[in-house]
mmCIF file of C-alpha atoms in Angstrom:
data_model
loop_
_atom_site.group_PDB
_atom_site.id
_atom_site.type_symbol
_atom_site.label_atom_id
_atom_site.label_comp_id
_atom_site.label_asym_id
_atom_site.label_seq_id
_atom_site.Cartn_x
_atom_site.Cartn_y
_atom_site.Cartn_z
ATOM 1 C CA MET A 1 6.906 41.131 6.295
ATOM 2 C CA ASN A 2 3.337 38.582 5.728
ATOM 3 C CA THR A 3 3.609 36.209 8.966
ATOM 4 C CA ARG A 4 0.729 34.364 7.827
ATOM 5 C CA PRO A 5 2.762 29.888 7.434
ATOM 6 C CA LEU A 6 4.070 28.935 4.127
ATOM 7 C CA LEU A 7 2.500 25.710 4.359
ATOM 8 C CA ASN A 8 -0.985 25.008 3.998
ATOM 9 C CA ARG A 9 -2.306 24.767 7.403
ATOM 10 C CA ARG A 10 -4.541 21.969 5.959
ATOM 11 C CA LEU A 11 -0.998 19.608 5.363
ATOM 12 C CA ASP A 12 1.012 20.973 9.474
ATOM 13 C CA GLY A 13 2.863 18.629 10.933
ATOM 14 C CA LEU A 14 3.093 16.382 7.686
ATOM 15 C CA GLY A 15 6.481 17.288 7.126
ATOM 16 C CA THR A 16 8.855 14.674 5.388
ATOM 17 C CA THR A 17 7.656 11.513 4.966
ATOM 18 C CA ILE A 18 9.142 8.606 7.405
ATOM 19 C CA PHE A 19 10.253 6.857 4.486
ATOM 20 C CA ALA A 20 12.604 9.614 2.703
ATOM 21 C CA GLU A 21 13.581 10.542 6.898
ATOM 22 C CA MET A 22 14.693 6.625 7.603
ATOM 23 C CA SER A 23 16.365 6.008 3.941
ATOM 24 C CA ALA A 24 18.389 9.032 4.535
ATOM 25 C CA LEU A 25 19.025 7.125 7.473
ATOM 26 C CA ALA A 26 20.608 4.319 6.077
ATOM 27 C CA THR A 27 22.915 5.704 3.055
ATOM 28 C CA ALA A 28 24.439 8.348 6.203
ATOM 29 C CA THR A 29 25.518 5.473 8.415
ATOM 30 C CA GLY A 30 25.185 2.410 5.372
ATOM 31 C CA ALA A 31 23.013 0.648 7.560
ATOM 32 C CA ILE A 32 20.993 -2.049 6.591
ATOM 33 C CA ASN A 33 17.509 -0.971 5.029
ATOM 34 C CA LEU A 34 14.728 -2.696 6.164
ATOM 35 C CA GLY A 35 12.761 -0.171 6.564
ATOM 36 C CA GLN A 36 11.204 1.651 3.018
ATOM 37 C CA GLY A 37 9.019 -1.215 0.783
ATOM 38 C CA PHE A 38 11.505 -1.758 -2.005
ATOM 39 C CA PRO A 39 12.959 -5.122 -2.873
ATOM 40 C CA ASP A 40 16.713 -5.278 -3.575
ATOM 41 C CA THR A 41 16.306 -7.169 -7.116
ATOM 42 C CA ASP A 42 14.834 -6.386 -10.055
ATOM 43 C CA GLY A 43 11.711 -8.733 -11.395
ATOM 44 C CA PRO A 44 11.360 -10.803 -14.454
ATOM 45 C CA GLU A 45 13.612 -10.191 -17.212
ATOM 46 C CA SER A 46 11.191 -10.889 -19.674
ATOM 47 C CA VAL A 47 9.463 -8.176 -18.185
ATOM 48 C CA ARG A 48 12.271 -5.637 -18.334
ATOM 49 C CA GLU A 49 13.135 -6.259 -21.601
ATOM 50 C CA ALA A 50 9.963 -6.142 -23.295
ATOM 51 C CA ALA A 51 10.788 -2.064 -21.647
ATOM 52 C CA VAL A 52 13.629 -2.467 -23.367
ATOM 53 C CA ARG A 53 11.651 -2.791 -26.337
ATOM 54 C CA ALA A 54 9.240 -0.449 -26.512
ATOM 55 C CA LEU A 55 11.892 2.619 -26.048
ATOM 56 C CA ARG A 56 13.689 0.906 -29.058
ATOM 57 C CA ASP A 57 10.832 0.600 -30.726
ATOM 58 C CA GLY A 58 9.658 3.979 -30.153
ATOM 59 C CA ARG A 59 6.668 2.894 -28.567
ATOM 60 C CA GLY A 60 6.147 5.436 -25.496
ATOM 61 C CA ASN A 61 8.677 7.942 -25.683
ATOM 62 C CA GLN A 62 6.335 10.686 -26.526
ATOM 63 C CA TYR A 63 3.521 11.203 -24.477
ATOM 64 C CA PRO A 64 0.956 8.037 -23.857
ATOM 65 C CA PRO A 65 -2.503 8.850 -23.719
ATOM 66 C CA GLY A 66 -4.636 10.437 -20.789
ATOM 67 C CA PRO A 67 -6.046 6.855 -19.913
ATOM 68 C CA GLY A 68 -3.188 5.538 -20.662
ATOM 69 C CA VAL A 69 -1.962 2.845 -23.358
ATOM 70 C CA PRO A 70 -4.418 0.643 -24.675
ATOM 71 C CA GLU A 71 -2.894 -2.384 -24.197
ATOM 72 C CA LEU A 72 -2.135 -1.879 -20.344
ATOM 73 C CA ARG A 73 -5.924 -1.457 -20.193
ATOM 74 C CA GLN A 74 -6.989 -3.932 -21.465
ATOM 75 C CA ALA A 75 -4.370 -6.186 -20.018
ATOM 76 C CA ILE A 76 -5.644 -4.778 -16.250
ATOM 77 C CA ALA A 77 -9.212 -5.534 -17.526
ATOM 78 C CA ASP A 78 -7.973 -9.055 -18.656
ATOM 79 C CA HIS A 79 -6.317 -10.229 -14.984
ATOM 80 C CA GLN A 80 -9.442 -8.564 -13.560
ATOM 81 C CA HIS A 81 -11.622 -11.127 -15.001
ATOM 82 C CA HIS A 82 -8.710 -14.204 -15.001
ATOM 83 C CA PHE A 83 -8.438 -13.436 -10.729
ATOM 84 C CA TYR A 84 -11.408 -12.338 -9.775
ATOM 85 C CA GLY A 85 -14.431 -12.880 -12.354
ATOM 86 C CA LEU A 86 -14.941 -9.452 -12.658
ATOM 87 C CA SER A 87 -15.498 -7.950 -16.007
ATOM 88 C CA LEU A 88 -14.097 -4.626 -16.800
ATOM 89 C CA ASP A 89 -14.241 -2.247 -20.080
ATOM 90 C CA PRO A 90 -10.640 -0.796 -20.535
ATOM 91 C CA ASP A 91 -11.596 2.319 -22.423
ATOM 92 C CA THR A 92 -14.147 3.543 -19.386
ATOM 93 C CA GLU A 93 -13.065 1.854 -16.483
ATOM 94 C CA VAL A 94 -9.497 1.569 -16.025
ATOM 95 C CA LEU A 95 -7.303 4.338 -15.860
ATOM 96 C CA VAL A 96 -3.218 3.977 -15.702
ATOM 97 C CA THR A 97 -2.070 6.458 -13.174
ATOM 98 C CA ALA A 98 1.719 7.381 -11.623
ATOM 99 C CA GLY A 99 1.601 4.823 -8.687
ATOM 100 C CA ALA A 100 -1.401 4.068 -7.110
ATOM 101 C CA THR A 101 0.177 6.910 -4.705
ATOM 102 C CA GLU A 102 -1.007 9.046 -7.387
ATOM 103 C CA ALA A 103 -4.090 7.071 -7.872
ATOM 104 C CA ILE A 104 -4.999 7.404 -4.482
ATOM 105 C CA ALA A 105 -4.653 10.716 -4.420
ATOM 106 C CA ALA A 106 -7.195 11.599 -7.547
ATOM 107 C CA THR A 107 -9.223 9.089 -5.773
ATOM 108 C CA MET A 108 -9.358 11.667 -3.008
ATOM 109 C CA LEU A 109 -8.910 14.526 -4.378
ATOM 110 C CA ALA A 110 -12.061 14.176 -7.116
ATOM 111 C CA LEU A 111 -14.534 12.329 -4.593
ATOM 112 C CA LEU A 112 -14.040 14.506 -1.372
ATOM 113 C CA GLU A 113 -15.460 17.841 -0.911
ATOM 114 C CA PRO A 114 -15.080 19.567 2.794
ATOM 115 C CA GLY A 115 -16.500 18.489 5.197
ATOM 116 C CA ASP A 116 -16.553 15.491 4.592
ATOM 117 C CA GLU A 117 -15.712 12.644 6.550
ATOM 118 C CA VAL A 118 -13.229 9.454 6.009
ATOM 119 C CA ILE A 119 -13.248 6.296 7.525
ATOM 120 C CA ALA A 120 -9.775 4.855 7.545
ATOM 121 C CA PHE A 121 -7.805 1.449 8.923
ATOM 122 C CA GLU A 122 -5.235 3.084 11.486
ATOM 123 C CA PRO A 123 -2.446 2.774 11.620
ATOM 124 C CA PHE A 124 -3.251 4.274 7.818
ATOM 125 C CA TYR A 125 -0.105 4.089 4.669
ATOM 126 C CA ASP A 126 0.949 7.915 5.461
ATOM 127 C CA SER A 127 -0.468 8.962 1.559
ATOM 128 C CA TYR A 128 -3.998 8.830 3.305
ATOM 129 C CA ALA A 129 -3.373 11.582 5.757
ATOM 130 C CA ALA A 130 -2.360 14.065 2.977
ATOM 131 C CA CYS A 131 -4.611 13.492 0.028
ATOM 132 C CA ILE A 132 -7.854 13.258 2.791
ATOM 133 C CA ALA A 133 -6.249 16.634 4.186
ATOM 134 C CA MET A 134 -5.236 18.499 0.864
ATOM 135 C CA ALA A 135 -8.848 17.470 -0.341
ATOM 136 C CA GLY A 136 -10.289 19.459 2.900
ATOM 137 C CA ALA A 137 -12.139 15.959 4.011
ATOM 138 C CA LYS A 138 -11.414 14.365 7.578
ATOM 139 C CA ARG A 139 -10.081 11.198 8.650
ATOM 140 C CA VAL A 140 -12.047 9.179 10.956
ATOM 141 C CA PRO A 141 -9.259 6.414 12.130
ATOM 142 C CA LEU A 142 -10.186 3.088 13.159
ATOM 143 C CA THR A 143 -7.885 1.755 14.787
ATOM 144 C CA LEU A 144 -6.470 -2.170 14.644
ATOM 145 C CA ARG A 145 -5.089 -3.703 17.775
ATOM 146 C CA ALA A 146 -2.408 -5.732 18.418
ATOM 147 C CA PRO A 147 -2.067 -8.986 17.902
ATOM 148 C CA SER A 148 -4.684 -9.568 15.450
ATOM 149 C CA PHE A 149 -5.033 -6.163 14.081
ATOM 150 C CA ARG A 150 -8.923 -7.494 12.899
ATOM 151 C CA PRO A 151 -10.933 -4.661 12.365
ATOM 152 C CA ASP A 152 -13.635 -4.117 14.657
ATOM 153 C CA LEU A 153 -17.036 -3.887 13.103
ATOM 154 C CA ASP A 154 -19.303 -3.220 15.710
ATOM 155 C CA GLU A 155 -16.922 -0.016 16.269
ATOM 156 C CA LEU A 156 -16.694 0.744 12.891
ATOM 157 C CA ARG A 157 -20.549 0.881 12.237
ATOM 158 C CA THR A 158 -20.675 3.722 15.319
ATOM 159 C CA LYS A 159 -18.597 6.700 13.546
ATOM 160 C CA ILE A 160 -20.563 6.201 10.740
ATOM 161 C CA THR A 161 -22.416 10.232 10.789
ATOM 162 C CA PRO A 162 -24.635 11.803 8.276
ATOM 163 C CA GLN A 163 -21.291 13.299 7.460
ATOM 164 C CA THR A 164 -19.211 10.426 6.169
ATOM 165 C CA ARG A 165 -18.753 9.947 2.539
ATOM 166 C CA LEU A 166 -16.263 7.174 1.609
ATOM 167 C CA LEU A 167 -14.862 4.169 3.407
ATOM 168 C CA LEU A 168 -11.013 3.824 2.803
ATOM 169 C CA LEU A 169 -9.758 0.166 3.113
ATOM 170 C CA ASN A 170 -6.661 -1.409 2.596
ATOM 171 C CA THR A 171 -5.829 -5.106 2.525
ATOM 172 C CA PRO A 172 -3.591 -6.800 2.714
ATOM 173 C CA HIS A 173 -3.049 -4.409 4.715
ATOM 174 C CA ASN A 174 -0.042 -2.127 5.374
ATOM 175 C CA PRO A 175 1.591 -2.192 7.499
ATOM 176 C CA THR A 176 -0.038 -4.777 9.645
ATOM 177 C CA GLY A 177 0.478 -7.290 6.861
ATOM 178 C CA MET A 178 -3.655 -8.076 7.996
ATOM 179 C CA VAL A 179 -6.039 -9.855 5.229
ATOM 180 C CA LEU A 180 -9.596 -9.060 5.240
ATOM 181 C CA THR A 181 -11.516 -12.414 5.458
ATOM 182 C CA THR A 182 -14.598 -12.613 3.262
ATOM 183 C CA ASP A 183 -17.117 -12.889 6.109
ATOM 184 C CA GLU A 184 -15.694 -8.891 7.622
ATOM 185 C CA GLN A 185 -15.857 -7.534 3.957
ATOM 186 C CA SER A 186 -19.272 -8.292 3.424
ATOM 187 C CA ALA A 187 -20.622 -7.001 6.700
ATOM 188 C CA ILE A 188 -18.317 -3.631 5.529
ATOM 189 C CA ALA A 189 -20.318 -3.876 2.274
ATOM 190 C CA ALA A 190 -23.574 -4.416 4.349
ATOM 191 C CA LEU A 191 -22.268 -0.909 5.780
ATOM 192 C CA ALA A 192 -21.326 0.401 2.949
ATOM 193 C CA VAL A 193 -24.459 -0.121 0.960
ATOM 194 C CA GLU A 194 -26.979 0.626 4.100
ATOM 195 C CA HIS A 195 -25.533 4.439 4.138
ATOM 196 C CA ASP A 196 -24.828 4.952 0.791
ATOM 197 C CA LEU A 197 -21.310 5.153 1.085
ATOM 198 C CA LEU A 198 -18.054 4.800 -1.937
ATOM 199 C CA VAL A 199 -15.586 2.682 -0.892
ATOM 200 C CA VAL A 200 -12.154 3.012 -1.643
ATOM 201 C CA THR A 201 -9.938 0.086 -1.743
ATOM 202 C CA ASP A 202 -6.024 -0.245 -1.985
ATOM 203 C CA GLU A 203 -5.586 -3.518 -3.251
ATOM 204 C CA VAL A 204 -1.684 -3.277 -4.183
ATOM 205 C CA TYR A 205 -0.526 -6.103 -2.356
ATOM 206 C CA GLU A 206 -3.136 -8.447 -3.836
ATOM 207 C CA HIS A 207 -0.558 -11.591 -5.108
ATOM 208 C CA LEU A 208 0.907 -11.414 -1.401
ATOM 209 C CA ALA A 209 -1.674 -13.242 0.612
ATOM 210 C CA PHE A 210 -0.079 -15.904 2.880
ATOM 211 C CA ASP A 211 -1.205 -19.359 3.962
ATOM 212 C CA GLY A 212 -4.076 -20.084 2.505
ATOM 213 C CA ALA A 213 -5.199 -16.229 2.721
ATOM 214 C CA ALA A 214 -6.927 -15.621 -0.536
ATOM 215 C CA HIS A 215 -7.254 -11.726 -1.396
ATOM 216 C CA VAL A 216 -11.067 -11.209 -3.060
ATOM 217 C CA PRO A 217 -11.498 -7.687 -3.774
ATOM 218 C CA ILE A 218 -14.775 -5.961 -2.628
ATOM 219 C CA ALA A 219 -15.883 -4.826 -5.858
ATOM 220 C CA THR A 220 -16.956 -8.916 -6.246
ATOM 221 C CA LEU A 221 -19.584 -8.630 -4.002
ATOM 222 C CA PRO A 222 -23.425 -7.643 -3.972
ATOM 223 C CA GLY A 223 -23.712 -3.946 -4.134
ATOM 224 C CA MET A 224 -20.426 -2.771 -4.646
ATOM 225 C CA ARG A 225 -19.631 -2.997 -8.237
ATOM 226 C CA GLU A 226 -21.174 0.733 -8.414
ATOM 227 C CA ARG A 227 -19.959 2.612 -5.083
ATOM 228 C CA THR A 228 -16.390 1.231 -5.585
ATOM 229 C CA VAL A 229 -12.858 2.308 -6.394
ATOM 230 C CA SER A 230 -10.465 -0.911 -6.297
ATOM 231 C CA ILE A 231 -6.879 0.600 -6.481
ATOM 232 C CA SER A 232 -3.748 -1.446 -7.422
ATOM 233 C CA SER A 233 -0.235 -1.299 -9.347
ATOM 234 C CA ALA A 234 2.614 -3.037 -10.734
ATOM 235 C CA GLY A 235 5.322 -1.843 -8.225
ATOM 236 C CA LYS A 236 4.492 -4.730 -5.837
ATOM 237 C CA THR A 237 3.685 -7.441 -7.844
ATOM 238 C CA PHE A 238 6.702 -7.263 -10.225
ATOM 239 C CA SER A 239 9.408 -5.861 -7.869
ATOM 240 C CA PHE A 240 9.518 -2.593 -10.435
ATOM 241 C CA THR A 241 8.782 -0.338 -7.592
ATOM 242 C CA GLY A 242 10.903 2.687 -9.483
ATOM 243 C CA TRP A 243 8.344 2.160 -12.653
ATOM 244 C CA LYS A 244 5.260 3.478 -10.936
ATOM 245 C CA VAL A 245 2.432 2.547 -12.873
ATOM 246 C CA GLY A 246 -0.736 1.948 -10.826
ATOM 247 C CA TRP A 247 -3.701 2.334 -12.118
ATOM 248 C CA VAL A 248 -8.101 3.135 -10.572
ATOM 249 C CA MET A 249 -10.646 0.613 -11.836
ATOM 250 C CA ALA A 250 -14.484 1.594 -11.109
ATOM 251 C CA ASP A 251 -17.672 2.476 -12.548
ATOM 252 C CA GLY A 252 -17.422 4.730 -15.752
ATOM 253 C CA PRO A 253 -18.611 7.374 -13.935
ATOM 254 C CA LEU A 254 -16.385 6.911 -10.594
ATOM 255 C CA VAL A 255 -13.270 6.319 -13.478
ATOM 256 C CA SER A 256 -14.381 9.307 -15.477
ATOM 257 C CA ALA A 257 -14.597 11.641 -11.871
ATOM 258 C CA VAL A 258 -11.280 10.640 -10.765
ATOM 259 C CA ARG A 259 -9.650 11.332 -14.938
ATOM 260 C CA THR A 260 -10.846 14.689 -14.245
ATOM 261 C CA ALA A 261 -8.456 15.451 -11.492
ATOM 262 C CA LYS A 262 -5.651 12.943 -12.419
ATOM 263 C CA GLN A 263 -5.546 15.043 -15.276
ATOM 264 C CA TYR A 264 -4.251 17.914 -13.895
ATOM 265 C CA LEU A 265 -1.763 15.860 -11.416
ATOM 266 C CA THR A 266 0.737 14.268 -13.726
ATOM 267 C CA TYR A 267 -1.896 14.198 -16.913
ATOM 268 C CA VAL A 268 0.570 11.295 -18.149
ATOM 269 C CA SER A 269 3.727 9.393 -16.860
ATOM 270 C CA ALA A 270 5.457 6.217 -17.657
ATOM 271 C CA GLY A 271 4.887 5.678 -21.271
ATOM 272 C CA ALA A 272 7.456 2.569 -22.225
ATOM 273 C CA PHE A 273 7.072 0.922 -19.228
ATOM 274 C CA GLN A 274 3.033 1.032 -19.022
ATOM 275 C CA TYR A 275 3.179 -1.042 -22.373
ATOM 276 C CA ALA A 276 6.004 -3.633 -20.369
ATOM 277 C CA VAL A 277 3.452 -3.699 -17.282
ATOM 278 C CA ALA A 278 0.796 -5.241 -19.705
ATOM 279 C CA GLU A 279 2.782 -7.947 -20.851
ATOM 280 C CA ALA A 280 3.999 -8.607 -16.913
ATOM 281 C CA LEU A 281 0.042 -9.027 -16.635
ATOM 282 C CA HIS A 282 -0.366 -11.756 -19.048
ATOM 283 C CA LEU A 283 2.408 -14.034 -17.128
ATOM 284 C CA PRO A 284 1.806 -17.548 -16.311
ATOM 285 C CA ASP A 285 -0.427 -17.811 -12.871
ATOM 286 C CA SER A 286 3.366 -20.086 -12.720
ATOM 287 C CA TYR A 287 4.730 -16.671 -11.580
ATOM 288 C CA PHE A 288 2.215 -14.742 -9.348
ATOM 289 C CA ASP A 289 1.897 -18.267 -6.891
ATOM 290 C CA GLY A 290 6.121 -18.125 -7.532
ATOM 291 C CA PHE A 291 6.358 -14.698 -6.245
ATOM 292 C CA ARG A 292 3.937 -15.363 -3.365
ATOM 293 C CA ALA A 293 5.758 -18.814 -2.611
ATOM 294 C CA ASP A 294 9.355 -16.790 -2.203
ATOM 295 C CA LEU A 295 7.823 -14.005 -0.323
ATOM 296 C CA GLN A 296 6.120 -16.048 2.317
ATOM 297 C CA ARG A 297 9.489 -18.034 2.514
ATOM 298 C CA LYS A 298 11.547 -14.542 3.713
ATOM 299 C CA ARG A 299 8.616 -13.695 5.861
ATOM 300 C CA ASP A 300 8.897 -16.905 7.856
ATOM 301 C CA LEU A 301 12.695 -16.263 7.581
ATOM 302 C CA LEU A 302 12.689 -12.524 8.786
ATOM 303 C CA GLY A 303 10.213 -13.532 11.920
ATOM 304 C CA ASP A 304 12.562 -16.333 12.892
ATOM 305 C CA GLY A 305 15.092 -14.032 13.121
ATOM 306 C CA LEU A 306 13.571 -11.369 14.554
ATOM 307 C CA ARG A 307 12.023 -13.814 17.036
ATOM 308 C CA ALA A 308 15.288 -15.257 18.168
ATOM 309 C CA ALA A 309 16.905 -11.610 19.008
ATOM 310 C CA GLY A 310 13.959 -10.422 21.286
ATOM 311 C CA PHE A 311 11.140 -8.871 19.643
ATOM 312 C CA GLU A 312 7.282 -9.570 20.171
ATOM 313 C CA VAL A 313 6.203 -10.699 16.950
ATOM 314 C CA TYR A 314 3.045 -10.491 14.108
ATOM 315 C CA GLN A 315 2.377 -12.581 12.111
ATOM 316 C CA PRO A 316 1.581 -11.188 9.226
ATOM 317 C CA GLU A 317 -1.472 -12.585 6.328
ATOM 318 C CA GLY A 318 -0.356 -10.424 3.542
ATOM 319 C CA THR A 319 2.311 -7.480 2.424
ATOM 320 C CA TYR A 320 6.036 -7.699 3.014
ATOM 321 C CA PHE A 321 6.601 -6.283 6.303
ATOM 322 C CA ILE A 322 6.278 -7.759 10.116
ATOM 323 C CA THR A 323 5.433 -5.463 12.678
ATOM 324 C CA THR A 324 6.646 -6.047 15.817
ATOM 325 C CA ASP A 325 6.441 -4.728 19.243
ATOM 326 C CA ILE A 326 9.995 -3.474 21.569
ATOM 327 C CA THR A 327 8.207 -3.976 24.998
ATOM 328 C CA PRO A 328 10.768 -7.016 25.812
ATOM 329 C CA PHE A 329 13.741 -5.292 25.539
ATOM 330 C CA GLY A 330 12.169 -2.526 27.644
ATOM 331 C CA GLU A 331 11.854 -0.158 25.265
ATOM 332 C CA LYS A 332 8.652 2.309 25.037
ATOM 333 C CA ASP A 333 9.328 4.678 22.053
ATOM 334 C CA ALA A 334 9.233 3.116 18.952
ATOM 335 C CA TYR A 335 10.102 6.078 17.141
ATOM 336 C CA ALA A 336 12.919 6.944 19.640
ATOM 337 C CA PHE A 337 14.261 3.169 19.301
ATOM 338 C CA CYS A 338 14.202 3.506 15.492
ATOM 339 C CA ARG A 339 16.615 7.242 15.441
ATOM 340 C CA THR A 340 19.377 4.939 17.488
ATOM 341 C CA LEU A 341 19.037 1.664 15.666
ATOM 342 C CA PRO A 342 20.723 1.868 13.106
ATOM 343 C CA GLU A 343 23.890 3.158 15.036
ATOM 344 C CA ARG A 344 23.655 0.056 17.688
ATOM 345 C CA CYS A 345 22.772 -2.439 15.403
ATOM 346 C CA GLY A 346 23.376 -1.381 11.851
ATOM 347 C CA VAL A 347 19.623 -1.144 10.292
ATOM 348 C CA VAL A 348 17.524 0.554 9.522
ATOM 349 C CA ALA A 349 13.330 -0.221 10.820
ATOM 350 C CA ILE A 350 10.676 2.051 10.571
ATOM 351 C CA PRO A 351 7.978 3.162 13.354
ATOM 352 C CA ASN A 352 4.317 2.531 13.248
ATOM 353 C CA SER A 353 3.551 5.440 15.663
ATOM 354 C CA VAL A 354 3.656 7.363 12.702
ATOM 355 C CA PHE A 355 0.978 5.640 10.970
ATOM 356 C CA TYR A 356 -1.015 6.563 13.628
ATOM 357 C CA ASP A 357 -3.866 9.752 14.734
ATOM 358 C CA ASP A 358 -3.465 8.701 17.932
ATOM 359 C CA PRO A 359 0.625 7.853 18.573
ATOM 360 C CA ASP A 360 0.016 5.850 21.439
ATOM 361 C CA ALA A 361 -1.834 3.229 20.210
ATOM 362 C CA GLY A 362 1.882 2.415 17.728
ATOM 363 C CA ARG A 363 3.723 3.527 20.391
ATOM 364 C CA THR A 364 6.123 0.066 20.852
ATOM 365 C CA GLN A 365 5.670 -1.171 17.473
ATOM 366 C CA VAL A 366 8.353 -1.319 14.901
ATOM 367 C CA ARG A 367 7.813 -2.298 11.236
ATOM 368 C CA PHE A 368 10.384 -4.192 8.926
ATOM 369 C CA THR A 369 9.985 -5.040 5.468
ATOM 370 C CA PHE A 370 11.498 -8.503 4.673
ATOM 371 C CA CYS A 371 11.604 -8.157 0.589
ATOM 372 C CA LYS A 372 14.904 -8.619 0.234
ATOM 373 C CA LYS A 373 17.579 -10.645 -0.754
ATOM 374 C CA ASP A 374 18.271 -13.385 2.024
ATOM 375 C CA GLU A 375 21.699 -12.701 2.938
ATOM 376 C CA VAL A 376 20.790 -9.326 3.237
ATOM 377 C CA LEU A 377 18.125 -10.517 5.454
ATOM 378 C CA ALA A 378 20.500 -13.015 7.518
ATOM 379 C CA GLU A 379 22.838 -10.409 8.162
ATOM 380 C CA ALA A 380 20.612 -7.853 9.510
ATOM 381 C CA THR A 381 18.909 -10.153 12.253
ATOM 382 C CA SER A 382 22.686 -11.586 13.561
ATOM 383 C CA ARG A 383 23.339 -7.538 13.674
ATOM 384 C CA LEU A 384 19.879 -7.562 15.530
ATOM 385 C CA TRP A 385 20.675 -10.598 17.590
ATOM 386 C CA ARG A 386 22.750 -8.179 19.458
ATOM 387 C CA LEU A 387 19.478 -6.234 21.159
ATOM 388 C CA ALA A 388 19.092 -9.707 22.959
ATOM 389 C CA SER A 389 22.787 -9.304 24.777
#
């Protein structure tokens, strides 16, 4: 019998995602799931009704165009111009994908070759590691360290080699909540130009920067428009994560390259939902402001509860996640802590150690999400107070 392992060796060690594992644990135990980042309420009713209307009108019930429906591509271009002053050609510089996850996969597969190096912030969203591996490239982590999780730009410079192909950025950053400043992005942009690097930036939390922090796409900086692939999606901004509508934005040649890979993945998806997201992107500024304010309030609600329970809390500047440290409880292994937390307290969280190449760097860090109803957050924190005793 052939003894060769069935799984492609590039994916060795990746296995089932931590989100699937912990969400299954929440279901099995009846625990409150503050692990996986999905809201427990739907987004705007007008957007949901737009999807229903598209279905009833026969729009999107068959294959949509490969690049995405024209209405959505135009809405994405309008959104970028309105919020950031970026001008995009909706026909050649916008590509609709099956969520940001497919956008990342298609981009990595299109732009990387075996032996290329990708510098990414660590901890990183777990799909980054898988997509880089599937492309045959090598990930090179730049570790963000508590309590501020700011990138060490001097260290970043030392990690650039002749094999470095691209920088993979995520701001606002999941899971730490760090938001890159304009000065930090300007320094990163200067390195990209100096070394002729591509930059891929995951901006799905673009409308969730708190306390006056502002998200500024790196594509707006000098020398970056022609070398940057920007990725975002509707799921986090409009609370319809199950629709899986994302997009890629870049100069025409970059989008063309990504589209070549993307068309052999899902080809197309979410036809009727694309029309609904097009309407969502044209919602008034008051929606985006109110959404951000509500999530900042929930952040503070959960953060106060976690501090009261005894966690060390690292205040996030963005996203809808809070990173904590379990050392005050005398605990040293976040994964073991999260495995037993449902039984001990009836709450599920995510160990940050799974987002690091070096698990020791995040060994005692645990991530909670606050994109839940107030009463759910209050009940979860009251359960977690058991840890204090």
